[in-house]
Amino acid sequence: MTRRTIHLAVYDTFADWEPGFATAQLTQHGHTVRTVGLTSDPVTTMGGLRVQPDLPLADLDPRDSDLLLLTGASLWDTGDTLAPFARAARVFLEAGAPVAAICGATAGLAREGLLDGRAHTSAVPFYLAATGYTGGEHYVDADAVTHPGSGAEGALITAGPTEPVAFAREILALLEVFDPKRLDAWFRLFHDSDEGAYEVLQG
């Protein structure tokens, strides 16, 4: 199986529980997850875990990636420390590579202007409105939203902080990890605790 690469951004205070549903399935279905830091220095997650980035942001190239995944973090709302990751998201989208952002990372993308013309969601509309962005008309009240890509730009996935399973669902759908029937079963199992979905998923 040809292994493909997902790049997970890591930074101090990043919400370590938010990408897990997605990355666990991706690594089991032919993908490699590599972590990207502002530098190569270790970071500490919101849960107190120490993570050593695989590469610094300066070395990240969208041509080498199937997805840039951005999680929430306290730092998204306390200054411009993480703005380089929002700029990297712009580079990805303009190169035709997809980006997935959850929780506070959506505010970072809003400040970068990446939500002004794309369907998106977040925690609540006024959270993004506080960034001063002009994309309010494109806000969708949903657990997770995928703005489809085109030949010229990459797809963008967004989700609110309470929806890591729905966030993963959109990522798994975009990267075609499961067919639609099995993806629905996976979501029902992990989001709704629907035990009947297990047989479908294993079938």
mmCIF file of N, CA and C in Angstrom, residues 7-139:
data_model
loop_
_atom_site.group_PDB
_atom_site.id
_atom_site.type_symbol
_atom_site.label_atom_id
_atom_site.label_comp_id
_atom_site.label_asym_id
_atom_site.label_seq_id
_atom_site.Cartn_x
_atom_site.Cartn_y
_atom_site.Cartn_z
ATOM 1 N N HIS A 7 -0.189 16.089 7.588
ATOM 2 C CA HIS A 7 0.618 16.927 8.473
ATOM 3 C C HIS A 7 -0.261 17.531 9.563
ATOM 4 N N LEU A 8 0.055 17.202 10.793
ATOM 5 C CA LEU A 8 -0.661 17.681 11.966
ATOM 6 C C LEU A 8 0.150 18.783 12.623
ATOM 7 N N ALA A 9 -0.407 19.984 12.671
ATOM 8 C CA ALA A 9 0.283 21.096 13.311
ATOM 9 C C ALA A 9 0.252 20.918 14.824
ATOM 10 N N VAL A 10 1.398 21.114 15.456
ATOM 11 C CA VAL A 10 1.479 21.010 16.918
ATOM 12 C C VAL A 10 2.135 22.272 17.463
ATOM 13 N N TYR A 11 1.595 22.745 18.572
ATOM 14 C CA TYR A 11 2.075 23.980 19.185
ATOM 15 C C TYR A 11 1.676 23.945 20.657
ATOM 16 N N ASP A 12 2.319 24.757 21.461
ATOM 17 C CA ASP A 12 1.974 24.794 22.880
ATOM 18 C C ASP A 12 0.480 25.066 23.053
ATOM 19 N N THR A 13 -0.127 24.362 23.977
ATOM 20 C CA THR A 13 -1.552 24.430 24.345
ATOM 21 C C THR A 13 -2.480 23.819 23.300
ATOM 22 N N PHE A 14 -1.936 23.091 22.302
ATOM 23 C CA PHE A 14 -2.870 22.544 21.314
ATOM 24 C C PHE A 14 -3.766 21.487 21.952
ATOM 25 N N ALA A 15 -5.018 21.462 21.499
ATOM 26 C CA ALA A 15 -6.039 20.575 22.070
ATOM 27 C C ALA A 15 -5.809 19.156 21.566
ATOM 28 N N ASP A 16 -5.103 18.364 22.351
ATOM 29 C CA ASP A 16 -4.616 17.073 21.873
ATOM 30 C C ASP A 16 -5.714 16.040 21.621
ATOM 31 N N TRP A 17 -6.909 16.249 22.159
ATOM 32 C CA TRP A 17 -7.998 15.296 21.939
ATOM 33 C C TRP A 17 -8.728 15.529 20.618
ATOM 34 N N GLU A 18 -8.547 16.669 19.988
ATOM 35 C CA GLU A 18 -9.358 16.998 18.819
ATOM 36 C C GLU A 18 -8.993 16.252 17.539
ATOM 37 N N PRO A 19 -7.732 15.933 17.253
ATOM 38 C CA PRO A 19 -7.428 15.238 15.999
ATOM 39 C C PRO A 19 -7.453 13.725 16.093
ATOM 40 N N GLY A 20 -7.593 13.165 17.302
ATOM 41 C CA GLY A 20 -7.355 11.736 17.495
ATOM 42 C C GLY A 20 -8.266 10.801 16.721
ATOM 43 N N PHE A 21 -9.557 11.126 16.628
ATOM 44 C CA PHE A 21 -10.460 10.251 15.885
ATOM 45 C C PHE A 21 -10.037 10.154 14.421
ATOM 46 N N ALA A 22 -9.580 11.269 13.866
ATOM 47 C CA ALA A 22 -9.145 11.265 12.464
ATOM 48 C C ALA A 22 -7.812 10.560 12.297
ATOM 49 N N THR A 23 -6.827 10.937 13.099
ATOM 50 C CA THR A 23 -5.489 10.382 12.885
ATOM 51 C C THR A 23 -5.433 8.887 13.170
ATOM 52 N N ALA A 24 -6.231 8.415 14.128
ATOM 53 C CA ALA A 24 -6.237 6.977 14.415
ATOM 54 C C ALA A 24 -6.691 6.170 13.206
ATOM 55 N N GLN A 25 -7.717 6.659 12.513
ATOM 56 C CA GLN A 25 -8.202 5.940 11.331
ATOM 57 C C GLN A 25 -7.254 6.128 10.149
ATOM 58 N N LEU A 26 -6.713 7.311 9.996
ATOM 59 C CA LEU A 26 -5.819 7.564 8.867
ATOM 60 C C LEU A 26 -4.589 6.671 8.926
ATOM 61 N N THR A 27 -4.001 6.522 10.112
ATOM 62 C CA THR A 27 -2.794 5.702 10.223
ATOM 63 C C THR A 27 -3.090 4.225 10.009
ATOM 64 N N GLN A 28 -4.326 3.822 10.221
ATOM 65 C CA GLN A 28 -4.713 2.427 9.983
ATOM 66 C C GLN A 28 -5.129 2.167 8.539
ATOM 67 N N HIS A 29 -5.211 3.215 7.754
ATOM 68 C CA HIS A 29 -5.676 3.065 6.372
ATOM 69 C C HIS A 29 -4.728 3.726 5.374
ATOM 70 N N GLY A 30 -3.439 3.508 5.580
ATOM 71 C CA GLY A 30 -2.478 3.855 4.545
ATOM 72 C C GLY A 30 -1.863 5.229 4.608
ATOM 73 N N HIS A 31 -2.091 5.962 5.697
ATOM 74 C CA HIS A 31 -1.510 7.290 5.822
ATOM 75 C C HIS A 31 -0.450 7.335 6.917
ATOM 76 N N THR A 32 0.503 8.206 6.742
ATOM 77 C CA THR A 32 1.475 8.533 7.773
ATOM 78 C C THR A 32 1.151 9.921 8.300
ATOM 79 N N VAL A 33 1.123 10.068 9.611
ATOM 80 C CA VAL A 33 0.891 11.377 10.217
ATOM 81 C C VAL A 33 2.226 11.931 10.699
ATOM 82 N N ARG A 34 2.587 13.115 10.195
ATOM 83 C CA ARG A 34 3.808 13.793 10.623
ATOM 84 C C ARG A 34 3.425 15.086 11.321
ATOM 85 N N THR A 35 4.092 15.376 12.421
ATOM 86 C CA THR A 35 3.792 16.582 13.181
ATOM 87 C C THR A 35 4.685 17.737 12.734
ATOM 88 N N VAL A 36 4.087 18.927 12.722
ATOM 89 C CA VAL A 36 4.772 20.133 12.256
ATOM 90 C C VAL A 36 4.702 21.186 13.347
ATOM 91 N N GLY A 37 5.849 21.683 13.784
ATOM 92 C CA GLY A 37 5.895 22.746 14.780
ATOM 93 C C GLY A 37 6.377 24.045 14.175
ATOM 94 N N LEU A 38 6.243 25.120 14.920
ATOM 95 C CA LEU A 38 6.821 26.383 14.459
ATOM 96 C C LEU A 38 8.322 26.224 14.245
ATOM 97 N N THR A 39 8.942 25.452 15.146
ATOM 98 C CA THR A 39 10.350 25.073 15.039
ATOM 99 C C THR A 39 10.428 23.587 15.332
ATOM 100 N N SER A 40 11.617 23.076 15.482
ATOM 101 C CA SER A 40 11.788 21.669 15.842
ATOM 102 C C SER A 40 11.771 21.451 17.358
ATOM 103 N N ASP A 41 11.572 22.517 18.121
ATOM 104 C CA ASP A 41 11.560 22.394 19.577
ATOM 105 C C ASP A 41 10.296 21.688 20.059
ATOM 106 N N PRO A 42 10.391 20.908 21.124
ATOM 107 C CA PRO A 42 9.210 20.230 21.662
ATOM 108 C C PRO A 42 8.131 21.219 22.100
ATOM 109 N N VAL A 43 6.886 20.773 22.048
ATOM 110 C CA VAL A 43 5.757 21.579 22.509
ATOM 111 C C VAL A 43 5.004 20.789 23.576
ATOM 112 N N THR A 44 4.187 21.488 24.325
ATOM 113 C CA THR A 44 3.381 20.856 25.365
ATOM 114 C C THR A 44 1.912 21.086 25.065
ATOM 115 N N THR A 45 1.153 20.020 24.973
ATOM 116 C CA THR A 45 -0.259 20.113 24.623
ATOM 117 C C THR A 45 -1.082 20.622 25.800
ATOM 118 N N MET A 46 -2.332 20.921 25.537
ATOM 119 C CA MET A 46 -3.228 21.358 26.598
ATOM 120 C C MET A 46 -3.392 20.270 27.655
ATOM 121 N N GLY A 47 -3.268 19.022 27.229
ATOM 122 C CA GLY A 47 -3.363 17.895 28.155
ATOM 123 C C GLY A 47 -2.061 17.582 28.868
ATOM 124 N N GLY A 48 -1.036 18.387 28.646
ATOM 125 C CA GLY A 48 0.222 18.197 29.347
ATOM 126 C C GLY A 48 1.178 17.216 28.710
ATOM 127 N N LEU A 49 0.907 16.793 27.466
ATOM 128 C CA LEU A 49 1.786 15.862 26.778
ATOM 129 C C LEU A 49 2.887 16.628 26.047
ATOM 130 N N ARG A 50 4.070 16.066 26.047
ATOM 131 C CA ARG A 50 5.203 16.681 25.366
ATOM 132 C C ARG A 50 5.328 16.039 23.982
ATOM 133 N N VAL A 51 5.371 16.854 22.953
ATOM 134 C CA VAL A 51 5.421 16.368 21.577
ATOM 135 C C VAL A 51 6.647 16.949 20.881
ATOM 136 N N GLN A 52 7.404 16.085 20.238
ATOM 137 C CA GLN A 52 8.565 16.505 19.460
ATOM 138 C C GLN A 52 8.162 16.594 17.988
ATOM 139 N N PRO A 53 8.092 17.780 17.413
ATOM 140 C CA PRO A 53 7.686 17.896 16.003
ATOM 141 C C PRO A 53 8.621 17.115 15.080
ATOM 142 N N ASP A 54 8.036 16.543 14.038
ATOM 143 C CA ASP A 54 8.837 15.840 13.036
ATOM 144 C C ASP A 54 9.579 16.807 12.127
ATOM 145 N N LEU A 55 9.005 17.985 11.904
ATOM 146 C CA LEU A 55 9.649 18.974 11.052
ATOM 147 C C LEU A 55 9.175 20.360 11.424
ATOM 148 N N PRO A 56 9.984 21.383 11.132
ATOM 149 C CA PRO A 56 9.566 22.769 11.381
ATOM 150 C C PRO A 56 8.679 23.260 10.245
ATOM 151 N N LEU A 57 7.876 24.257 10.548
ATOM 152 C CA LEU A 57 6.939 24.790 9.566
ATOM 153 C C LEU A 57 7.649 25.268 8.303
ATOM 154 N N ALA A 58 8.853 25.778 8.440
ATOM 155 C CA ALA A 58 9.589 26.284 7.275
ATOM 156 C C ALA A 58 9.854 25.199 6.249
ATOM 157 N N ASP A 59 9.846 23.940 6.666
ATOM 158 C CA ASP A 59 10.127 22.830 5.750
ATOM 159 C C ASP A 59 8.859 22.199 5.180
ATOM 160 N N LEU A 60 7.690 22.696 5.557
ATOM 161 C CA LEU A 60 6.434 22.108 5.102
ATOM 162 C C LEU A 60 6.133 22.542 3.672
ATOM 163 N N ASP A 61 5.839 21.575 2.815
ATOM 164 C CA ASP A 61 5.536 21.838 1.408
ATOM 165 C C ASP A 61 4.226 21.143 1.065
ATOM 166 N N PRO A 62 3.211 21.865 0.601
ATOM 167 C CA PRO A 62 1.932 21.228 0.280
ATOM 168 C C PRO A 62 2.037 20.146 -0.783
ATOM 169 N N ARG A 63 3.091 20.170 -1.586
ATOM 170 C CA ARG A 63 3.254 19.123 -2.602
ATOM 171 C C ARG A 63 3.567 17.771 -1.973
ATOM 172 N N ASP A 64 3.986 17.793 -0.713
ATOM 173 C CA ASP A 64 4.326 16.560 -0.008
ATOM 174 C C ASP A 64 3.229 16.108 0.941
ATOM 175 N N SER A 65 2.050 16.712 0.839
ATOM 176 C CA SER A 65 1.025 16.490 1.854
ATOM 177 C C SER A 65 -0.345 16.249 1.246
ATOM 178 N N ASP A 66 -1.124 15.389 1.896
ATOM 179 C CA ASP A 66 -2.517 15.189 1.511
ATOM 180 C C ASP A 66 -3.461 16.051 2.322
ATOM 181 N N LEU A 67 -2.966 16.618 3.444
ATOM 182 C CA LEU A 67 -3.836 17.420 4.305
ATOM 183 C C LEU A 67 -3.008 18.122 5.371
ATOM 184 N N LEU A 68 -3.351 19.380 5.646
ATOM 185 C CA LEU A 68 -2.828 20.095 6.805
ATOM 186 C C LEU A 68 -3.936 20.155 7.839
ATOM 187 N N LEU A 69 -3.679 19.637 9.037
ATOM 188 C CA LEU A 69 -4.684 19.546 10.082
ATOM 189 C C LEU A 69 -4.304 20.497 11.225
ATOM 190 N N LEU A 70 -5.215 21.425 11.524
ATOM 191 C CA LEU A 70 -4.990 22.431 12.554
ATOM 192 C C LEU A 70 -6.001 22.258 13.683
ATOM 193 N N THR A 71 -5.518 22.126 14.908
ATOM 194 C CA THR A 71 -6.403 21.981 16.057
ATOM 195 C C THR A 71 -6.534 23.292 16.814
ATOM 196 N N GLY A 72 -7.439 23.285 17.779
ATOM 197 C CA GLY A 72 -7.576 24.422 18.665
ATOM 198 C C GLY A 72 -6.382 24.540 19.595
ATOM 199 N N ALA A 73 -6.253 25.712 20.216
ATOM 200 C CA ALA A 73 -5.202 25.986 21.197
ATOM 201 C C ALA A 73 -5.510 27.323 21.841
ATOM 202 N N SER A 74 -5.130 27.470 23.088
ATOM 203 C CA SER A 74 -5.324 28.759 23.754
ATOM 204 C C SER A 74 -4.622 29.878 22.997
ATOM 205 N N LEU A 75 -3.497 29.549 22.373
ATOM 206 C CA LEU A 75 -2.690 30.571 21.702
ATOM 207 C C LEU A 75 -3.377 31.204 20.496
ATOM 208 N N TRP A 76 -4.385 30.534 19.931
ATOM 209 C CA TRP A 76 -5.090 31.149 18.798
ATOM 210 C C TRP A 76 -5.782 32.447 19.214
ATOM 211 N N ASP A 77 -6.146 32.564 20.488
ATOM 212 C CA ASP A 77 -6.937 33.705 20.940
ATOM 213 C C ASP A 77 -6.161 34.668 21.821
ATOM 214 N N THR A 78 -4.857 34.499 21.903
ATOM 215 C CA THR A 78 -4.079 35.349 22.810
ATOM 216 C C THR A 78 -2.929 36.072 22.116
ATOM 217 N N GLY A 79 -2.977 36.168 20.817
ATOM 218 C CA GLY A 79 -1.914 36.865 20.096
ATOM 219 C C GLY A 79 -1.711 36.280 18.719
ATOM 220 N N ASP A 80 -0.577 36.612 18.124
ATOM 221 C CA ASP A 80 -0.294 36.213 16.750
ATOM 222 C C ASP A 80 0.721 35.075 16.645
ATOM 223 N N THR A 81 0.989 34.404 17.747
ATOM 224 C CA THR A 81 2.007 33.350 17.744
ATOM 225 C C THR A 81 1.743 32.306 16.672
ATOM 226 N N LEU A 82 0.480 31.937 16.496
ATOM 227 C CA LEU A 82 0.142 30.853 15.566
ATOM 228 C C LEU A 82 -0.240 31.350 14.170
ATOM 229 N N ALA A 83 -0.154 32.640 13.945
ATOM 230 C CA ALA A 83 -0.490 33.174 12.619
ATOM 231 C C ALA A 83 0.289 32.507 11.485
ATOM 232 N N PRO A 84 1.557 32.086 11.699
ATOM 233 C CA PRO A 84 2.247 31.401 10.603
ATOM 234 C C PRO A 84 1.541 30.142 10.124
ATOM 235 N N PHE A 85 0.811 29.478 11.011
ATOM 236 C CA PHE A 85 0.078 28.285 10.583
ATOM 237 C C PHE A 85 -1.120 28.669 9.716
ATOM 238 N N ALA A 86 -1.754 29.792 10.024
ATOM 239 C CA ALA A 86 -2.850 30.267 9.173
ATOM 240 C C ALA A 86 -2.317 30.658 7.800
ATOM 241 N N ARG A 87 -1.132 31.254 7.772
ATOM 242 C CA ARG A 87 -0.529 31.589 6.476
ATOM 243 C C ARG A 87 -0.170 30.321 5.713
ATOM 244 N N ALA A 88 0.276 29.290 6.427
ATOM 245 C CA ALA A 88 0.564 28.006 5.777
ATOM 246 C C ALA A 88 -0.711 27.403 5.192
ATOM 247 N N ALA A 89 -1.828 27.582 5.893
ATOM 248 C CA ALA A 89 -3.108 27.095 5.370
ATOM 249 C C ALA A 89 -3.438 27.786 4.058
ATOM 250 N N ARG A 90 -3.165 29.075 3.971
ATOM 251 C CA ARG A 90 -3.388 29.798 2.711
ATOM 252 C C ARG A 90 -2.538 29.199 1.585
ATOM 253 N N VAL A 91 -1.278 28.920 1.884
ATOM 254 C CA VAL A 91 -0.387 28.330 0.877
ATOM 255 C C VAL A 91 -0.941 26.984 0.413
ATOM 256 N N PHE A 92 -1.412 26.172 1.364
ATOM 257 C CA PHE A 92 -1.987 24.879 1.014
ATOM 258 C C PHE A 92 -3.188 25.044 0.099
ATOM 259 N N LEU A 93 -4.132 25.864 0.506
ATOM 260 C CA LEU A 93 -5.356 26.023 -0.273
ATOM 261 C C LEU A 93 -5.061 26.555 -1.669
ATOM 262 N N GLU A 94 -4.151 27.505 -1.766
ATOM 263 C CA GLU A 94 -3.817 28.074 -3.069
ATOM 264 C C GLU A 94 -3.051 27.087 -3.944
ATOM 265 N N ALA A 95 -2.436 26.083 -3.312
ATOM 266 C CA ALA A 95 -1.724 25.049 -4.066
ATOM 267 C C ALA A 95 -2.637 23.877 -4.420
ATOM 268 N N GLY A 96 -3.895 23.947 -4.009
ATOM 269 C CA GLY A 96 -4.829 22.869 -4.293
ATOM 270 C C GLY A 96 -4.818 21.757 -3.269
ATOM 271 N N ALA A 97 -4.174 21.985 -2.128
ATOM 272 C CA ALA A 97 -4.099 20.974 -1.075
ATOM 273 C C ALA A 97 -5.121 21.294 0.013
ATOM 274 N N PRO A 98 -5.753 20.285 0.602
ATOM 275 C CA PRO A 98 -6.805 20.538 1.585
ATOM 276 C C PRO A 98 -6.273 20.910 2.967
ATOM 277 N N VAL A 99 -7.142 21.586 3.710
ATOM 278 C CA VAL A 99 -6.857 22.012 5.075
ATOM 279 C C VAL A 99 -8.067 21.654 5.932
ATOM 280 N N ALA A 100 -7.807 21.204 7.167
ATOM 281 C CA ALA A 100 -8.875 20.927 8.120
ATOM 282 C C ALA A 100 -8.568 21.674 9.410
ATOM 283 N N ALA A 101 -9.544 22.452 9.899
ATOM 284 C CA ALA A 101 -9.342 23.276 11.091
ATOM 285 C C ALA A 101 -10.515 23.115 12.040
ATOM 286 N N ILE A 102 -10.212 22.953 13.318
ATOM 287 C CA ILE A 102 -11.244 22.783 14.334
ATOM 288 C C ILE A 102 -11.001 23.764 15.472
ATOM 289 N N CYS A 103 -12.093 24.163 16.125
ATOM 290 C CA CYS A 103 -12.012 24.969 17.348
ATOM 291 C C CYS A 103 -11.315 26.302 17.068
ATOM 292 N N GLY A 104 -10.369 26.690 17.883
ATOM 293 C CA GLY A 104 -9.716 27.985 17.750
ATOM 294 C C GLY A 104 -8.979 28.187 16.452
ATOM 295 N N ALA A 105 -8.603 27.092 15.783
ATOM 296 C CA ALA A 105 -7.933 27.237 14.489
ATOM 297 C C ALA A 105 -8.831 27.904 13.466
ATOM 298 N N THR A 106 -10.163 27.756 13.623
ATOM 299 C CA THR A 106 -11.064 28.431 12.689
ATOM 300 C C THR A 106 -10.951 29.945 12.826
ATOM 301 N N ALA A 107 -10.717 30.428 14.049
ATOM 302 C CA ALA A 107 -10.532 31.871 14.241
ATOM 303 C C ALA A 107 -9.241 32.335 13.583
ATOM 304 N N GLY A 108 -8.207 31.493 13.645
ATOM 305 C CA GLY A 108 -6.964 31.828 12.966
ATOM 306 C C GLY A 108 -7.156 31.953 11.474
ATOM 307 N N LEU A 109 -7.949 31.045 10.899
ATOM 308 C CA LEU A 109 -8.222 31.125 9.466
ATOM 309 C C LEU A 109 -9.079 32.343 9.140
ATOM 310 N N ALA A 110 -9.999 32.669 10.045
ATOM 311 C CA ALA A 110 -10.832 33.854 9.825
ATOM 312 C C ALA A 110 -9.968 35.112 9.786
ATOM 313 N N ARG A 111 -9.027 35.226 10.705
ATOM 314 C CA ARG A 111 -8.147 36.404 10.722
ATOM 315 C C ARG A 111 -7.299 36.488 9.457
ATOM 316 N N GLU A 112 -6.992 35.334 8.883
ATOM 317 C CA GLU A 112 -6.188 35.290 7.661
ATOM 318 C C GLU A 112 -7.025 35.566 6.424
ATOM 319 N N GLY A 113 -8.347 35.677 6.590
ATOM 320 C CA GLY A 113 -9.230 35.953 5.463
ATOM 321 C C GLY A 113 -9.654 34.728 4.684
ATOM 322 N N LEU A 114 -9.366 33.547 5.209
ATOM 323 C CA LEU A 114 -9.630 32.325 4.459
ATOM 324 C C LEU A 114 -11.082 31.862 4.548
ATOM 325 N N LEU A 115 -11.868 32.465 5.439
ATOM 326 C CA LEU A 115 -13.275 32.084 5.570
ATOM 327 C C LEU A 115 -14.211 33.111 4.949
ATOM 328 N N ASP A 116 -13.661 34.168 4.405
ATOM 329 C CA ASP A 116 -14.506 35.234 3.874
ATOM 330 C C ASP A 116 -15.361 34.785 2.704
ATOM 331 N N GLY A 117 -14.867 33.839 1.922
ATOM 332 C CA GLY A 117 -15.625 33.399 0.753
ATOM 333 C C GLY A 117 -15.877 31.909 0.701
ATOM 334 N N ARG A 118 -15.701 31.224 1.840
ATOM 335 C CA ARG A 118 -15.875 29.774 1.879
ATOM 336 C C ARG A 118 -16.901 29.379 2.933
ATOM 337 N N ALA A 119 -17.707 28.378 2.630
ATOM 338 C CA ALA A 119 -18.620 27.833 3.631
ATOM 339 C C ALA A 119 -17.800 27.295 4.800
ATOM 340 N N HIS A 120 -18.276 27.562 6.028
ATOM 341 C CA HIS A 120 -17.501 27.175 7.192
ATOM 342 C C HIS A 120 -18.384 27.133 8.433
ATOM 343 N N THR A 121 -17.846 26.576 9.498
ATOM 344 C CA THR A 121 -18.494 26.627 10.803
ATOM 345 C C THR A 121 -17.429 26.825 11.863
ATOM 346 N N SER A 122 -17.865 26.920 13.103
ATOM 347 C CA SER A 122 -16.950 27.092 14.232
ATOM 348 C C SER A 122 -17.741 26.837 15.507
ATOM 349 N N ALA A 123 -17.309 27.423 16.621
ATOM 350 C CA ALA A 123 -18.026 27.240 17.879
ATOM 351 C C ALA A 123 -19.405 27.891 17.807
ATOM 352 N N VAL A 124 -19.423 29.183 17.527
ATOM 353 C CA VAL A 124 -20.646 29.977 17.364
ATOM 354 C C VAL A 124 -20.298 31.141 16.441
ATOM 355 N N PRO A 125 -21.287 31.720 15.762
ATOM 356 C CA PRO A 125 -20.976 32.800 14.826
ATOM 357 C C PRO A 125 -20.259 33.988 15.461
ATOM 358 N N PHE A 126 -20.643 34.384 16.691
ATOM 359 C CA PHE A 126 -20.045 35.591 17.260
ATOM 360 C C PHE A 126 -18.587 35.384 17.648
ATOM 361 N N TYR A 127 -18.175 34.123 17.824
ATOM 362 C CA TYR A 127 -16.755 33.860 18.089
ATOM 363 C C TYR A 127 -15.911 34.291 16.893
ATOM 364 N N LEU A 128 -16.354 33.927 15.693
ATOM 365 C CA LEU A 128 -15.629 34.338 14.495
ATOM 366 C C LEU A 128 -15.839 35.822 14.198
ATOM 367 N N ALA A 129 -17.028 36.332 14.490
ATOM 368 C CA ALA A 129 -17.294 37.754 14.236
ATOM 369 C C ALA A 129 -16.321 38.634 15.016
ATOM 370 N N ALA A 130 -15.898 38.169 16.177
ATOM 371 C CA ALA A 130 -14.972 38.945 17.009
ATOM 372 C C ALA A 130 -13.599 39.099 16.365
ATOM 373 N N THR A 131 -13.315 38.282 15.350
ATOM 374 C CA THR A 131 -12.025 38.397 14.663
ATOM 375 C C THR A 131 -12.019 39.552 13.666
ATOM 376 N N GLY A 132 -13.214 40.076 13.340
ATOM 377 C CA GLY A 132 -13.319 41.142 12.356
ATOM 378 C C GLY A 132 -13.412 40.640 10.924
ATOM 379 N N TYR A 133 -13.588 39.323 10.758
ATOM 380 C CA TYR A 133 -13.667 38.794 9.394
ATOM 381 C C TYR A 133 -14.967 39.210 8.723
ATOM 382 N N THR A 134 -15.041 39.030 7.418
ATOM 383 C CA THR A 134 -16.221 39.466 6.665
ATOM 384 C C THR A 134 -16.978 38.300 6.044
ATOM 385 N N GLY A 135 -16.774 37.100 6.602
ATOM 386 C CA GLY A 135 -17.387 35.921 6.004
ATOM 387 C C GLY A 135 -18.625 35.412 6.699
ATOM 388 N N GLY A 136 -19.255 36.245 7.537
ATOM 389 C CA GLY A 136 -20.403 35.785 8.308
ATOM 390 C C GLY A 136 -21.521 35.185 7.475
ATOM 391 N N GLU A 137 -21.721 35.688 6.265
ATOM 392 C CA GLU A 137 -22.796 35.164 5.425
ATOM 393 C C GLU A 137 -22.541 33.725 4.983
ATOM 394 N N HIS A 138 -21.287 33.269 5.111
ATOM 395 C CA HIS A 138 -20.950 31.905 4.708
ATOM 396 C C HIS A 138 -20.906 30.934 5.897
ATOM 397 N N TYR A 139 -21.264 31.443 7.089
ATOM 398 C CA TYR A 139 -21.275 30.590 8.272
ATOM 399 C C TYR A 139 -22.429 29.595 8.177
#
